Coordinates of C-alpha atoms in Angstrom, one line a residue:
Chain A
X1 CA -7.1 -25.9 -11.5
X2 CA -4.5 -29.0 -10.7
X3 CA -5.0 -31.3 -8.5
X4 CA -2.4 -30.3 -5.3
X5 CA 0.5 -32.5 -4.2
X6 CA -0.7 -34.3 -1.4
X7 CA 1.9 -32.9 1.1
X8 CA 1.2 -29.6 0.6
X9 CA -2.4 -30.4 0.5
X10 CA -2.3 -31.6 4.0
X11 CA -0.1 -28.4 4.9
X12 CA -3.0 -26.5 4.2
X13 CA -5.4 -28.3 5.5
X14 CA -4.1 -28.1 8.3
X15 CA -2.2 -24.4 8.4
X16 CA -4.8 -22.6 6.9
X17 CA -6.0 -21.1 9.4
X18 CA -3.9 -20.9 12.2
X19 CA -2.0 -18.8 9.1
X20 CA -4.9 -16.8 8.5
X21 CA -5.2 -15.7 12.0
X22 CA -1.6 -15.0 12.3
X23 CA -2.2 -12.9 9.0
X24 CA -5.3 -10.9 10.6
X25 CA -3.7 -10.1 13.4
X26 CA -0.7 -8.9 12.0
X27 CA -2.7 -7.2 9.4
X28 CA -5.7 -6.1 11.4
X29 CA -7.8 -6.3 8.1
X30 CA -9.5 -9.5 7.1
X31 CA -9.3 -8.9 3.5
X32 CA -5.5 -7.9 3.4
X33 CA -4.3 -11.3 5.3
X34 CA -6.6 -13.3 3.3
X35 CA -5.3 -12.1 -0.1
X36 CA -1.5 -11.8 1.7
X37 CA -2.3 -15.8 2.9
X38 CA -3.5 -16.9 -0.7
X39 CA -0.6 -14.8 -2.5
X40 CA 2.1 -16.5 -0.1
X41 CA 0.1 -20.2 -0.3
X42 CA 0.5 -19.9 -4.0
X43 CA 3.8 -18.9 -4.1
X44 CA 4.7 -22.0 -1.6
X45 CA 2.6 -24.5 -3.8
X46 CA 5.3 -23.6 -6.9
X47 CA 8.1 -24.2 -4.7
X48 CA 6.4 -26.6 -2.6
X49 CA 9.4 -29.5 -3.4
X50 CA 11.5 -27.6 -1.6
X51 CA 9.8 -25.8 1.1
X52 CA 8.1 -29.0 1.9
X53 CA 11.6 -30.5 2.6
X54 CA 12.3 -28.0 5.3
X55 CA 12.1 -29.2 8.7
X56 CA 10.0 -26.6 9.6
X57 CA 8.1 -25.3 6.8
X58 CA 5.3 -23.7 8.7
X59 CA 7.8 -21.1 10.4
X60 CA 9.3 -20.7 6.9
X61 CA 5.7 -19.7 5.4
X62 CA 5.0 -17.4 8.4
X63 CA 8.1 -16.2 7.6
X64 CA 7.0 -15.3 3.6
X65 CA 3.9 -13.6 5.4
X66 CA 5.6 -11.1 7.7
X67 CA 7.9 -9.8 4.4
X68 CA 4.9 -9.7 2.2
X69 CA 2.8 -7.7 4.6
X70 CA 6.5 -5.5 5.0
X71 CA 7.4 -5.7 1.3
X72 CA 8.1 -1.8 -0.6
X73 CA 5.6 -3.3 -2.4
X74 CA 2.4 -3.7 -0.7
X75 CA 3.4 -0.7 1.0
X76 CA 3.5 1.6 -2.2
X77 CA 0.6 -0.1 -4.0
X78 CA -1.7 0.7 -0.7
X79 CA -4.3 2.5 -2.8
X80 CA -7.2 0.4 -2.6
X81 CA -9.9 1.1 -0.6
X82 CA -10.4 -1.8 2.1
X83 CA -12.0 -2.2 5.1
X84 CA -10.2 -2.7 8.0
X85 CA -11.1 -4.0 11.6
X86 CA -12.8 -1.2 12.7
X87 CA -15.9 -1.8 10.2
X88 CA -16.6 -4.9 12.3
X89 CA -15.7 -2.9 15.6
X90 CA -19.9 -2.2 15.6
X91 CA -20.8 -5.5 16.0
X92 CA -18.4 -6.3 18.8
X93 CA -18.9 -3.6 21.4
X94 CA -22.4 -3.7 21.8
X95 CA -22.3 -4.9 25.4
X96 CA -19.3 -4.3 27.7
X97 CA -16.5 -1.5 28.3
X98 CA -14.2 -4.2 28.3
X99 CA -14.8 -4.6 24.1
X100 CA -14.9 -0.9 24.0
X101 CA -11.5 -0.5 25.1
X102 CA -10.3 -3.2 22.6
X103 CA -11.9 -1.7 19.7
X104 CA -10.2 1.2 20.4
X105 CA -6.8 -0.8 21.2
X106 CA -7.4 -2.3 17.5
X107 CA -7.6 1.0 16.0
X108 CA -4.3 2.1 17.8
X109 CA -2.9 -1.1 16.6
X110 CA -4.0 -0.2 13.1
X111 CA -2.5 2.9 13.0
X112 CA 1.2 1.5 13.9
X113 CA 3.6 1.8 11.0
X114 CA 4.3 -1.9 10.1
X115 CA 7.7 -2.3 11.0
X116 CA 6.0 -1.6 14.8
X117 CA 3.2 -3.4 14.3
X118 CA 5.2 -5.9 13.4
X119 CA 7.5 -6.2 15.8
X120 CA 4.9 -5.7 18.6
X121 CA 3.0 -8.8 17.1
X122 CA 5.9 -11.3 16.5
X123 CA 7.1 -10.5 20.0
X124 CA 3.3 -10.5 21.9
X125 CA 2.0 -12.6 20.1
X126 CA 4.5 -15.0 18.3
X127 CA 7.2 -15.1 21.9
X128 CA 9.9 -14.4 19.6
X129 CA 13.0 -12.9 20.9
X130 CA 14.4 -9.3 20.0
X131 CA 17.4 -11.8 18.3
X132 CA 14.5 -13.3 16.2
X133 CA 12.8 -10.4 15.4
X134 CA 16.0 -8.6 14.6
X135 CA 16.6 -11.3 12.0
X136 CA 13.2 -11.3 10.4
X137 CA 13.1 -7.5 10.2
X138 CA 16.9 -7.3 9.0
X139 CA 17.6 -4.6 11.5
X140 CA 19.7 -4.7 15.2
X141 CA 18.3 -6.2 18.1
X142 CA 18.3 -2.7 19.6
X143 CA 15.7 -1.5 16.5
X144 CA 13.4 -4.2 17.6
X145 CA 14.0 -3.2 21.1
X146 CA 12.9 0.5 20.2
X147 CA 10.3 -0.6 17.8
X148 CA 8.4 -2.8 20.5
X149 CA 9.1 0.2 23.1
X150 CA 7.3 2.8 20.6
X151 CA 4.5 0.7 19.7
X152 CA 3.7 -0.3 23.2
X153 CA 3.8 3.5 24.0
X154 CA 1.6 4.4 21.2
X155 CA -1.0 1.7 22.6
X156 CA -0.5 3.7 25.7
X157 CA 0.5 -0.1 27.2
X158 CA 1.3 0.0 30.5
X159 CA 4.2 -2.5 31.0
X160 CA 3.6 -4.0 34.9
X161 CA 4.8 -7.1 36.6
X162 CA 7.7 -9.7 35.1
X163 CA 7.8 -7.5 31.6
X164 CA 8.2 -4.3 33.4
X165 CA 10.6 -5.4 35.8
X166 CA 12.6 -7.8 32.9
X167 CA 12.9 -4.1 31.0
X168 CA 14.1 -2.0 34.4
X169 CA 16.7 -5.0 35.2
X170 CA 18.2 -4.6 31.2
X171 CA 18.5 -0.7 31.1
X172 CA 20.4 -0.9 34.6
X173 CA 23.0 -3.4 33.1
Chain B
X1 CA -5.0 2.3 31.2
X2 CA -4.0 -1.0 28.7
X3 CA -1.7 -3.9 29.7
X4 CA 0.2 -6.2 27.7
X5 CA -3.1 -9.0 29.0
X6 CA -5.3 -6.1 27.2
X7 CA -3.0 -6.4 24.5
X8 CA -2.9 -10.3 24.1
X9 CA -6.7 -10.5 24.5
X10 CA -7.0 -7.8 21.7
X11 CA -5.1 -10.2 19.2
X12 CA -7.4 -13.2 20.2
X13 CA -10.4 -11.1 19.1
X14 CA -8.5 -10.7 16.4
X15 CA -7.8 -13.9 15.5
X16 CA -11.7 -14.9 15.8
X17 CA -12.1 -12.0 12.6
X18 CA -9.8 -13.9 10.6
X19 CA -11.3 -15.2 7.1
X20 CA -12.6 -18.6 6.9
X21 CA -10.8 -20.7 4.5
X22 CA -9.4 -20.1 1.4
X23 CA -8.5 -22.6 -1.2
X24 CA -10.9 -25.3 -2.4
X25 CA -10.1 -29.1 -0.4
X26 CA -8.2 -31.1 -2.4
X27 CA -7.3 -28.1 -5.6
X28 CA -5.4 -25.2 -5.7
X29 CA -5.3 -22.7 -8.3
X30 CA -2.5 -23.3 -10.9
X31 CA -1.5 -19.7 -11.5
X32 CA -2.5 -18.9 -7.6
X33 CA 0.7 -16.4 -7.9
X34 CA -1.5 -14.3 -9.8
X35 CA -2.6 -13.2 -6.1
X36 CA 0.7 -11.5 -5.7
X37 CA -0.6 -8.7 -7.0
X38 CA -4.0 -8.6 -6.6
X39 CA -3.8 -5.4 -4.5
X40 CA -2.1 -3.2 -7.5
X41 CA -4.8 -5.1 -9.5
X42 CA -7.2 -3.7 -7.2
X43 CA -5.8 -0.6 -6.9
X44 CA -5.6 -0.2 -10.8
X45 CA -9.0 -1.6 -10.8
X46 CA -10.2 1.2 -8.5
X47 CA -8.8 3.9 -11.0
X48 CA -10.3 2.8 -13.5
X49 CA -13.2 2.4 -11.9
X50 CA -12.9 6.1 -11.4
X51 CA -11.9 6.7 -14.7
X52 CA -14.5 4.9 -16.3
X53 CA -16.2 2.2 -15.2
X54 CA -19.0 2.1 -12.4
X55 CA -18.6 4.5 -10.0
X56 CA -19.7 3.3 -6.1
X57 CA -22.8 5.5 -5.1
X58 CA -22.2 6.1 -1.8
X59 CA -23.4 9.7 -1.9
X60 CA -26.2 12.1 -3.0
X61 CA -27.1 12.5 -6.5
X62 CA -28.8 14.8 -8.7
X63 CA -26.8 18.1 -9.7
X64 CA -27.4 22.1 -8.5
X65 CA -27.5 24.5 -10.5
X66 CA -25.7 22.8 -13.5
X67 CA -23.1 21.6 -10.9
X68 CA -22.4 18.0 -11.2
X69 CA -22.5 16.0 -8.1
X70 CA -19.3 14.1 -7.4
X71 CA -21.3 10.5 -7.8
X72 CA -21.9 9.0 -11.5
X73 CA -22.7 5.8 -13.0
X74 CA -21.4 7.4 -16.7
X75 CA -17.9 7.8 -17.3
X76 CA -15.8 7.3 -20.3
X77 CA -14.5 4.5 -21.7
X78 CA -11.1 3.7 -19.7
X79 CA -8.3 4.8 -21.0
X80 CA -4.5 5.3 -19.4
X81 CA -4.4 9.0 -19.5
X82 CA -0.5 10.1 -20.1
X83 CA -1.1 13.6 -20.1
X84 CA -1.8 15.6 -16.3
X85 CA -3.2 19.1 -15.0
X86 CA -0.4 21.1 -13.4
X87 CA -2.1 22.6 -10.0
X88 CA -0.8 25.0 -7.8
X89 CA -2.6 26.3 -4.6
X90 CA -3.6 30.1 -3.1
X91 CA -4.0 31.5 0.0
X92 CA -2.5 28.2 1.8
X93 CA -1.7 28.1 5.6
X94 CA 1.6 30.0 6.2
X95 CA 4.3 27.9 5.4
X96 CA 2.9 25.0 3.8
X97 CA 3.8 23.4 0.4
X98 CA 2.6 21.6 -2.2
X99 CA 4.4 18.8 -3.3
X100 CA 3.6 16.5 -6.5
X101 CA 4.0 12.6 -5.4
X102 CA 2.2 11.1 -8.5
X103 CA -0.1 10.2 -11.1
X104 CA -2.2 6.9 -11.7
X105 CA -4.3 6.4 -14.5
X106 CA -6.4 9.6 -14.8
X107 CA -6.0 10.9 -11.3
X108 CA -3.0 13.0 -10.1
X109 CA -2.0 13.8 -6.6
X110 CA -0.3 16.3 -4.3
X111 CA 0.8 16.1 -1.0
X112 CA -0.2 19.4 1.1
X113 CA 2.7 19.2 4.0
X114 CA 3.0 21.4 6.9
X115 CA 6.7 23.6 7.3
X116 CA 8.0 20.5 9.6
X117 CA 7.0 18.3 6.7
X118 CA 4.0 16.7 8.2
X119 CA 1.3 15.4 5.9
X120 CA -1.9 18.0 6.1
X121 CA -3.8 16.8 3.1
X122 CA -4.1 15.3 -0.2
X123 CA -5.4 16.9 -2.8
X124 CA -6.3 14.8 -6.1
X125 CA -7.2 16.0 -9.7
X126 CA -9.5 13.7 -11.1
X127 CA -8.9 14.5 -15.3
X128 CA -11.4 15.2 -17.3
X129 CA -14.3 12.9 -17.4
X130 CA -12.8 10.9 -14.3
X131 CA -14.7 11.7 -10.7
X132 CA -13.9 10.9 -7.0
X133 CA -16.4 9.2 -5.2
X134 CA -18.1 10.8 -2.3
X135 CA -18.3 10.0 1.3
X136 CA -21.6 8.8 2.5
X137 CA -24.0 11.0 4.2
X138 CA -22.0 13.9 2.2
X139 CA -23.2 17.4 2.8
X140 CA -23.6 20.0 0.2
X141 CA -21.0 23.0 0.2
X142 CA -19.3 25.5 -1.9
X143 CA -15.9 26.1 -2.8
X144 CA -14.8 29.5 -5.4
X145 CA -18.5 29.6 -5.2
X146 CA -19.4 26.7 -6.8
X147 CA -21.6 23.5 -5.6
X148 CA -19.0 21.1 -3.3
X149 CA -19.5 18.2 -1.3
X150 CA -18.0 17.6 2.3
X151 CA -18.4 15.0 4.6
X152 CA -16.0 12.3 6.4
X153 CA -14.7 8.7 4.3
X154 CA -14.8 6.1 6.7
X155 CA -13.5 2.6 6.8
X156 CA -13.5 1.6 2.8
X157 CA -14.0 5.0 1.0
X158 CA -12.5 5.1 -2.2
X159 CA -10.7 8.6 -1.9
X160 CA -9.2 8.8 -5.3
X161 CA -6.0 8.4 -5.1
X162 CA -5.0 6.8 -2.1
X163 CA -6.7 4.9 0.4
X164 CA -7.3 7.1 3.7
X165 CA -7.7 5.7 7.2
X166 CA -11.0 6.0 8.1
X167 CA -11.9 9.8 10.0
X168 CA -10.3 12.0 7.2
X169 CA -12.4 14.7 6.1
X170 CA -13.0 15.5 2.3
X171 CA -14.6 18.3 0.1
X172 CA -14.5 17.9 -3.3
X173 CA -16.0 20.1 -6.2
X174 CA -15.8 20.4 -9.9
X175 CA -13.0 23.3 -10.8
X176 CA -15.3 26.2 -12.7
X177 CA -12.5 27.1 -15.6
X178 CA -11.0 23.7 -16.4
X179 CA -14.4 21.8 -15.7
X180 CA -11.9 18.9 -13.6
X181 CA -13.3 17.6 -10.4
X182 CA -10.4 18.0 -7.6
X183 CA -11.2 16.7 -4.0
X184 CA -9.0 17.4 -1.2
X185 CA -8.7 14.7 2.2
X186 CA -7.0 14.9 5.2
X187 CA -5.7 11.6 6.4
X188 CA -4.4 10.8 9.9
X189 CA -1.5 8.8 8.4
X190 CA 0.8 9.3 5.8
X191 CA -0.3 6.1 3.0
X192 CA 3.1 5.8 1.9
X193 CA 5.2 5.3 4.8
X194 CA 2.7 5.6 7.1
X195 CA 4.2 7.8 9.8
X196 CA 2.0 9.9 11.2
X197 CA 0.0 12.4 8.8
X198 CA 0.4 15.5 11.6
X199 CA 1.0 15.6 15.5
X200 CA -1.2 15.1 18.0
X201 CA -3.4 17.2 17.0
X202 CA -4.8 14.8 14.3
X203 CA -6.9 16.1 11.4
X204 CA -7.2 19.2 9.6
X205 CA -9.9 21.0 10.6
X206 CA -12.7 22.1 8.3
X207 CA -12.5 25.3 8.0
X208 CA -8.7 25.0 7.2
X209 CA -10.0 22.3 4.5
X210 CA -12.1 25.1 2.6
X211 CA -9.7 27.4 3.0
X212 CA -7.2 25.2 1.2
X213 CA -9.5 23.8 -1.6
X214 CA -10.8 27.9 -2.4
X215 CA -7.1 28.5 -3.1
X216 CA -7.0 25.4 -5.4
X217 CA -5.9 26.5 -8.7
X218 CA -5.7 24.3 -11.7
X219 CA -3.0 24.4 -14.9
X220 CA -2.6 23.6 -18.1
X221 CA -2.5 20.1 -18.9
X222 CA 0.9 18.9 -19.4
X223 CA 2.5 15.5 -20.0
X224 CA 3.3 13.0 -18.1
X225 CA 7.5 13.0 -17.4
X226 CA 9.1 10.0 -16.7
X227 CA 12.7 9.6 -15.1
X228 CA 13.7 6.4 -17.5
X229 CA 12.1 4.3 -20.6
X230 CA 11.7 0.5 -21.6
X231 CA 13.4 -0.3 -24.6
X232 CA 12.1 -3.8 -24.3
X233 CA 9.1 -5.3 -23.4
X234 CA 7.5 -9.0 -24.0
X235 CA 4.8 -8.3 -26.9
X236 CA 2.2 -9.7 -25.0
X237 CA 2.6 -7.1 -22.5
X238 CA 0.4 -3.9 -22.5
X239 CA 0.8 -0.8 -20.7
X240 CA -1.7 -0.1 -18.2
X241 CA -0.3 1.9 -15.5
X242 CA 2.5 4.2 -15.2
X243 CA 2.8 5.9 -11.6
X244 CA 5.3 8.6 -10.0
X245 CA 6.4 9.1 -7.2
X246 CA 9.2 10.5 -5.4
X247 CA 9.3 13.0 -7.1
X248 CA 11.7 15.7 -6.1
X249 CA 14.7 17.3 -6.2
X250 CA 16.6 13.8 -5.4
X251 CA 14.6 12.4 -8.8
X252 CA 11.8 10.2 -9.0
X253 CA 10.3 6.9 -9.7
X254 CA 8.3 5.7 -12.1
X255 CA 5.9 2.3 -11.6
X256 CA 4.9 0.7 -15.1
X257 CA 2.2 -1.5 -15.0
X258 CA 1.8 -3.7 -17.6
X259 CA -1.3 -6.6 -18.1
X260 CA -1.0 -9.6 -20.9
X261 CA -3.5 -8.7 -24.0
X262 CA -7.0 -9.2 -23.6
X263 CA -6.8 -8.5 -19.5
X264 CA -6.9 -5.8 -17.3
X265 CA -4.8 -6.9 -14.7
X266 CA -1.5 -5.8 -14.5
X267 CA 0.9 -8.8 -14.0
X268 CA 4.1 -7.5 -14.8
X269 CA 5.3 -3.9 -12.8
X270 CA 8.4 -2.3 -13.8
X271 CA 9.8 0.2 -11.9
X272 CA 13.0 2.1 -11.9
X273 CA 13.7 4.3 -8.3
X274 CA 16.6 7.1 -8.7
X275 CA 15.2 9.3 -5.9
X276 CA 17.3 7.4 -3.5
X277 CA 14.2 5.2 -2.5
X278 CA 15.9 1.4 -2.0
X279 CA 14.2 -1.8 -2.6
X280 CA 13.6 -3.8 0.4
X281 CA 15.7 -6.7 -1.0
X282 CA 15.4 -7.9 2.9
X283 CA 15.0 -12.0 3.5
X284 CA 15.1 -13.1 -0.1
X285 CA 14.0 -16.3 -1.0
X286 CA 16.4 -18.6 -0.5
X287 CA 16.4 -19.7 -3.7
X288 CA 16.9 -16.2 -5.0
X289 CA 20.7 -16.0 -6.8
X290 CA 23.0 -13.3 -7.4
X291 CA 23.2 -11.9 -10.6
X292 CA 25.0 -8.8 -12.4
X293 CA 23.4 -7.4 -15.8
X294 CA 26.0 -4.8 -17.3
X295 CA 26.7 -2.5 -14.2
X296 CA 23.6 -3.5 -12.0
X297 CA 23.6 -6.1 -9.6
X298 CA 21.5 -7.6 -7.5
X299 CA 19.4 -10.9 -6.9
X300 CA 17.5 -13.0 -9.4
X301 CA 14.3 -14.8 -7.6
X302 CA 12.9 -17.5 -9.5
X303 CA 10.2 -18.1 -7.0
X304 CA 8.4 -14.4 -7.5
X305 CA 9.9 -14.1 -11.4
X306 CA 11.8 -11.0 -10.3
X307 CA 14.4 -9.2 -10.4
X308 CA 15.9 -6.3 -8.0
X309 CA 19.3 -4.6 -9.2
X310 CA 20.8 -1.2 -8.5
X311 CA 23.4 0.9 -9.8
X312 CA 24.3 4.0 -7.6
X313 CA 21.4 4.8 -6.1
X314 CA 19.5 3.9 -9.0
X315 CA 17.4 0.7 -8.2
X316 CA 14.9 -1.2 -11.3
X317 CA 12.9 -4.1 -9.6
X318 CA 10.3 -6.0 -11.7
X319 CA 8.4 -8.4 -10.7
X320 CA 6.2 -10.6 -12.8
X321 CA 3.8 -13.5 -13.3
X322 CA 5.8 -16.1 -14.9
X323 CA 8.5 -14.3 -16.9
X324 CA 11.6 -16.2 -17.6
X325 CA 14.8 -14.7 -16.5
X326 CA 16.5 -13.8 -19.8
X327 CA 13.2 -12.3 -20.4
X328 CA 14.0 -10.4 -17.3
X329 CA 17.2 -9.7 -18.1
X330 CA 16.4 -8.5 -21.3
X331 CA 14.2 -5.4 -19.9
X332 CA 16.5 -4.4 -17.6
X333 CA 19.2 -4.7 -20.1
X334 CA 16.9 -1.9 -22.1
X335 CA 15.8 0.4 -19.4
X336 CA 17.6 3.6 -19.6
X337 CA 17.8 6.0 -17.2
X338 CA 17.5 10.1 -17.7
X339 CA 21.1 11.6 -18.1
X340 CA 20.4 13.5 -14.5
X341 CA 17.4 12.2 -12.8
X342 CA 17.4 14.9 -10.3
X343 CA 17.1 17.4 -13.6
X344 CA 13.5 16.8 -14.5
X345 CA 14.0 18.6 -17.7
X346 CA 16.2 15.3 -18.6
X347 CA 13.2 13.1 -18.3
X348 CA 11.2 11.7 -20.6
X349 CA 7.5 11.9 -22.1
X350 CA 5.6 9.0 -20.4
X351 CA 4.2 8.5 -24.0
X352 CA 7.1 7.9 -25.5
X353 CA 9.1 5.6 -22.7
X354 CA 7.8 2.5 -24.2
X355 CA 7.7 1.5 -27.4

C-alpha cells in the first residue's frame, strides 16, 4: 500500500460513488461494477499525472468504465458465477406492484446485450446525445439510434409525450 | 405498460444497490491493476475450484446405488488438464448440431444450437475427477439409466463452464463407460455474445433436456489442439490456463493464461484470434501508440501493459500486469501461427505450444 497522491485522493473521495452507481446501473450487478470501478480506479491512479491534468477527468474515467464493461475481454472471460440484481429483487418487492414491475424491468434490462444496454443507459440515464454515444461506442449515430430503439422495445418501453413526438418529427424529415 | 419515467426510476433503484465504497481513505493499493483481471482470476479460480479445490454444496449429497452425487468436497489436486474427451450426441432434436466452443482447465464445452443457429444448450464434460456443482433444491433423475440430478441454477450457480443467467435448467449425471460427469444447461442468453439463447419461446423444455443428455455420448480422450504456440515467455510466467474458442471452420482462438510462480492468478493472457474474431481495439487510451512488430501492427498501451496487433485476420492481444514493452514485443515476436488455421490438422498440441 502507498500513500495516494493527494489529487487523486480527493478524486475519489469524492467520485467514488457517484462512479459506482453509474457502474451498477450500467452493469445491473453490484459485484461486476464494483470490481469494473476498482480495476478502472487503479488503472487511473498509475496514470493519475496525466488524467488528473484533464479538464474533465471525471468524464474521462466514466469513459474507461463504459469500454471496460464493453471490452472483448470481460465479455469472453464471463465465466464466473455472479449474482446479479435479481438476487436482491426479493428484498425490494415485498410491498407494492409498482417495485414488482421494476424488478421485472431490471431483469429485462439485464438481459440486453451490452452494446444496448449501453446505449439505453448513457442516453436515459447519462442525457448523452446519439453524437456522443456514437463516439463512445465507435459506431454511427444511426447504430446508437437503433440500439436505443431495440432496447427500449425489448423493455417493452412505451415512448409517450416530448420523446415520442421528438422520434415521429425525425423519421418524417 | 413501461415508460421511459418507469425506466428512469428503475436506474435510481439501481443506483441505491450500488456497493459502498471501495478503497481505504487516504491508501490505495499499489498494484490495484491487478483488478483488471480479477474476473478471468475468478473464472480460473472457479475451475479449479471444480477441478480440485472445494466444491460449493449447494445440492443433495450422499450417492445411489454407487452413483456419485454431483456435489463433493474431495477432488484432486489441481492440475491444468491438456488433454479432452471428444463427445458427440444421439438421438438429438432434428436438425440440431453440436458444436465445440472450448476447453478451460479440466472442463470442456459444446454448444447444442438449433438449425437457425440459436443457442439450445450447453453441454460440459467435466474430466475425470472434476465435477459440476448442482443447483439447489436439485431433484434426483436418471439419464442412460443411471442416477442424474435436475433442477433450475439461479442467480450465482456455478454451471461449469459458463455462467448461465439465472432460470436455465440443468441435469447432470456421471457417464457409465468413461466414469466423467457431463451436465447439460439451457441458458436464455448466449454468454459469449449474448444475443438471445433461442426465440421467444425461451428455454428448453425438460423433456427435450433428457432427451438430449440420453443421447450424450462420450469419446476417447484426445489432446488439446491449439491454432498457434509461444516461442517466448518471461520465466516467471507459468501456464495456467489455455482456452478455445471459435473454433470452426474459419479457425480458432486460443486464450493462454499465464500466473507469476508461487500464485494462482493469471496476470498475463495471451491470446492469438484467426477465426476472424477482431479485438475491440475501440477508444484506446490515449496514451496508447502505434507500433509494427515484423508484419503485425497495431497499438502499444502502456497504461494496461498491452499489446493488440493483427495480421490478416489474424489478431494476438496480450495483456499483462506490469510487463515492459520489449518484453511484449518479444512474445509476440515468437508466437507462431498454424500454416492454415482453418485446417485443424495444422494445429498444434496444447502441450507442446509453450516451452
Amino acid at each position: 500500500m502507498v500513500v495516494m497522491n493527494t489529487d487523486f485522493a480527493q478524486f475519489v473521495g469524492a467520485r467514488q460513488v457517484p462512479l459506482l452507481r453509474f457502474a451498477m446501473v450500467l452493469t445491473g450487478d453490484a459485484r461486476l461494477a464494483e470490481d469494473i470501478v476498482a480495476d478502472v480506479l487503479g488503472r487511473a491512479f498509475e496514470q493519475w499525472v496525466r488524467i488528473g491534468a484533464m479538464e474533465y477527468p471525471n468524464a474521462y474515467v466514466r469513459r474507461m468504465i463504459v469500454n471496460e464493461y464493453l471490452s472483448w475481454r470481460r465479455r469472453l472471460w464471463r465465466s464466473v458465477p455472479h449474482a446479479v440484481a435479481s438476487d436482491q429483487l426479493d428484498e425490494a418487492s415485498d410491498h407494492a406492484h409498482l417495485h414488482a414491475e421494476r424488478s421485472a424491468m431490471m431483469l429485462q434490462l439485464a438481459k440486453l446485450p451490452r452494446k444496448q444496454r449501453t446505449a439505453v443507459v448513457m442516453r436515459y440515464y447519462e442525457g448523452w446525445t446519439d453524437q456522443q454515444i456514437a463516439a463512445l461506442l465507435n459506431c454511427s449515430a444511426g447504430a446508437v439510434r437503433s440500439n436505443v430503439s431495440r432496447g427500449l422495445a425489448a423493455l417493452r418501453i412505451e415512448l409517450t409525450g416530448p420523446t415520442a413526438l421528438r422520434l415521429s418529427l425525425t423519421k418524417e424529415t | 405498460m413501461p415508460t421511459l419515467d418507469d425506466l428512469r426510476a428503475t436506474f435510481t433503484d439501481l443506483e441505491a444497490r450500488a456497493p459502498a465504497a471501495i478503497a481505504d481513505s487516504g491508501h490505495y493499493p499499489q498494484h490495484a491493476g491487478k483488478r483488471r483481471i480479477a474476473v478471468p482470476l475468478a473464472a480460473t479460480a472457479v475451475v479449479l475450484a471444480l477441478v480440485g479445490g472445494v466444491v460449493l454444496s449447494l445440492g443433495r449429497r450422499g450417492t445411489d446405488g454407487g452413483t456419485g452425487s454431483p456435489v463433493s468436497t474431495a477432488n484432486p489436486p489441481a492440475t491444468l488438464s491438456l488433454t479432452t474427451y471428444g463427445f458427440s450426441l444421439a438421438n438429438h432434436p432434428a436438425g440440431t448440431r453440436l458444436r465445440y466452443v472450448g476447453s478451460q482447465g479440466r472442463t470442456q464445452a459444446a454448444y447444442l444450437e438449433s438449425p437457425s443457429g440459436a443457442l439450445l444448450a450447453i453441454v460440459s464434460i467435466f474430466s475425470s475427477g472434476a465435477q459440476p456443482t448442482a443447483p439447489p433444491n436439485a431433484q434426483r433423475a436418471r439419464v442412460d439409466g443411471h442416477v442424474a440430478w435436475y433442477g433450475v441454477y439461479t442467480s450465482g450457480d456455478n454451471t461449469g463452464y459458463w455462467s448461465m443467467d439465472p432460470g436455465g435448467p440443468a441435469l447432470m449425471w456421471q457417464d457409465r463407460h468413461s466414469g466423467v460427469w457431463v451436465l447439460i444447461v439451457s441458458s436464455p442468453t448466449n454468454p459469449l455474445d449474448e444475443t438471445p439463447a433461442s426465440s421467444s419461446t425461451g428455454l428448453v423444455l425438460r423433456a427435450d433436456l433428457f432427451a438430449m443428455a440420453n443421447g450424450v455420448r462420450i469419446g476417447e480422450t484426445h489432446p488439446v489442439r491449439v491454432p498457434a504456440t509461444l516461442g517466448y515467455v518471461p520465466l516467471d510466467l507459468r501456464l495456467g490456463l489455455v482456452q478455445i474458442s471459435g473454433q470452426s471452420s474459419r479457425g480458432g482462438d486460443v486464450d493462454f493464461g499465464f500466473s507469476r510462480s508461487g500464485s494462482s492468478h493469471i496476470a498475463t493472457t495471451i491470446s492469438v484470434l484467426t477465426s476472424g474474431t477482431k479485438v475491440n481495439a475501440a477508444q484506446p487510451d490515449p496514451a496508447a501508440e502505434p507500433i509494427t512488430i515484423g508484419r503485425y501492427t497495431g497499438i502499444y498501451d502502456p497504461t494496461q501493459s498491452a499489446i493488440i496487433v493483427h495480421r490478416g485476420t489474424t489478431w494476438i492481444s496480450i495483456r499483462s500486469e506490469g510487463l515492459a514493452k520489449s518484453e511484449l514485443i518479444k512474445i509476440v515476436q515468437g508466437i507462431v501461427v498454424a500454416k492454415k488455421p482453418t485446417d485443424m490438422g495444422t494445429w498444434f498440441d496444447a502441450a507442446d505450444a509453450v516451452k
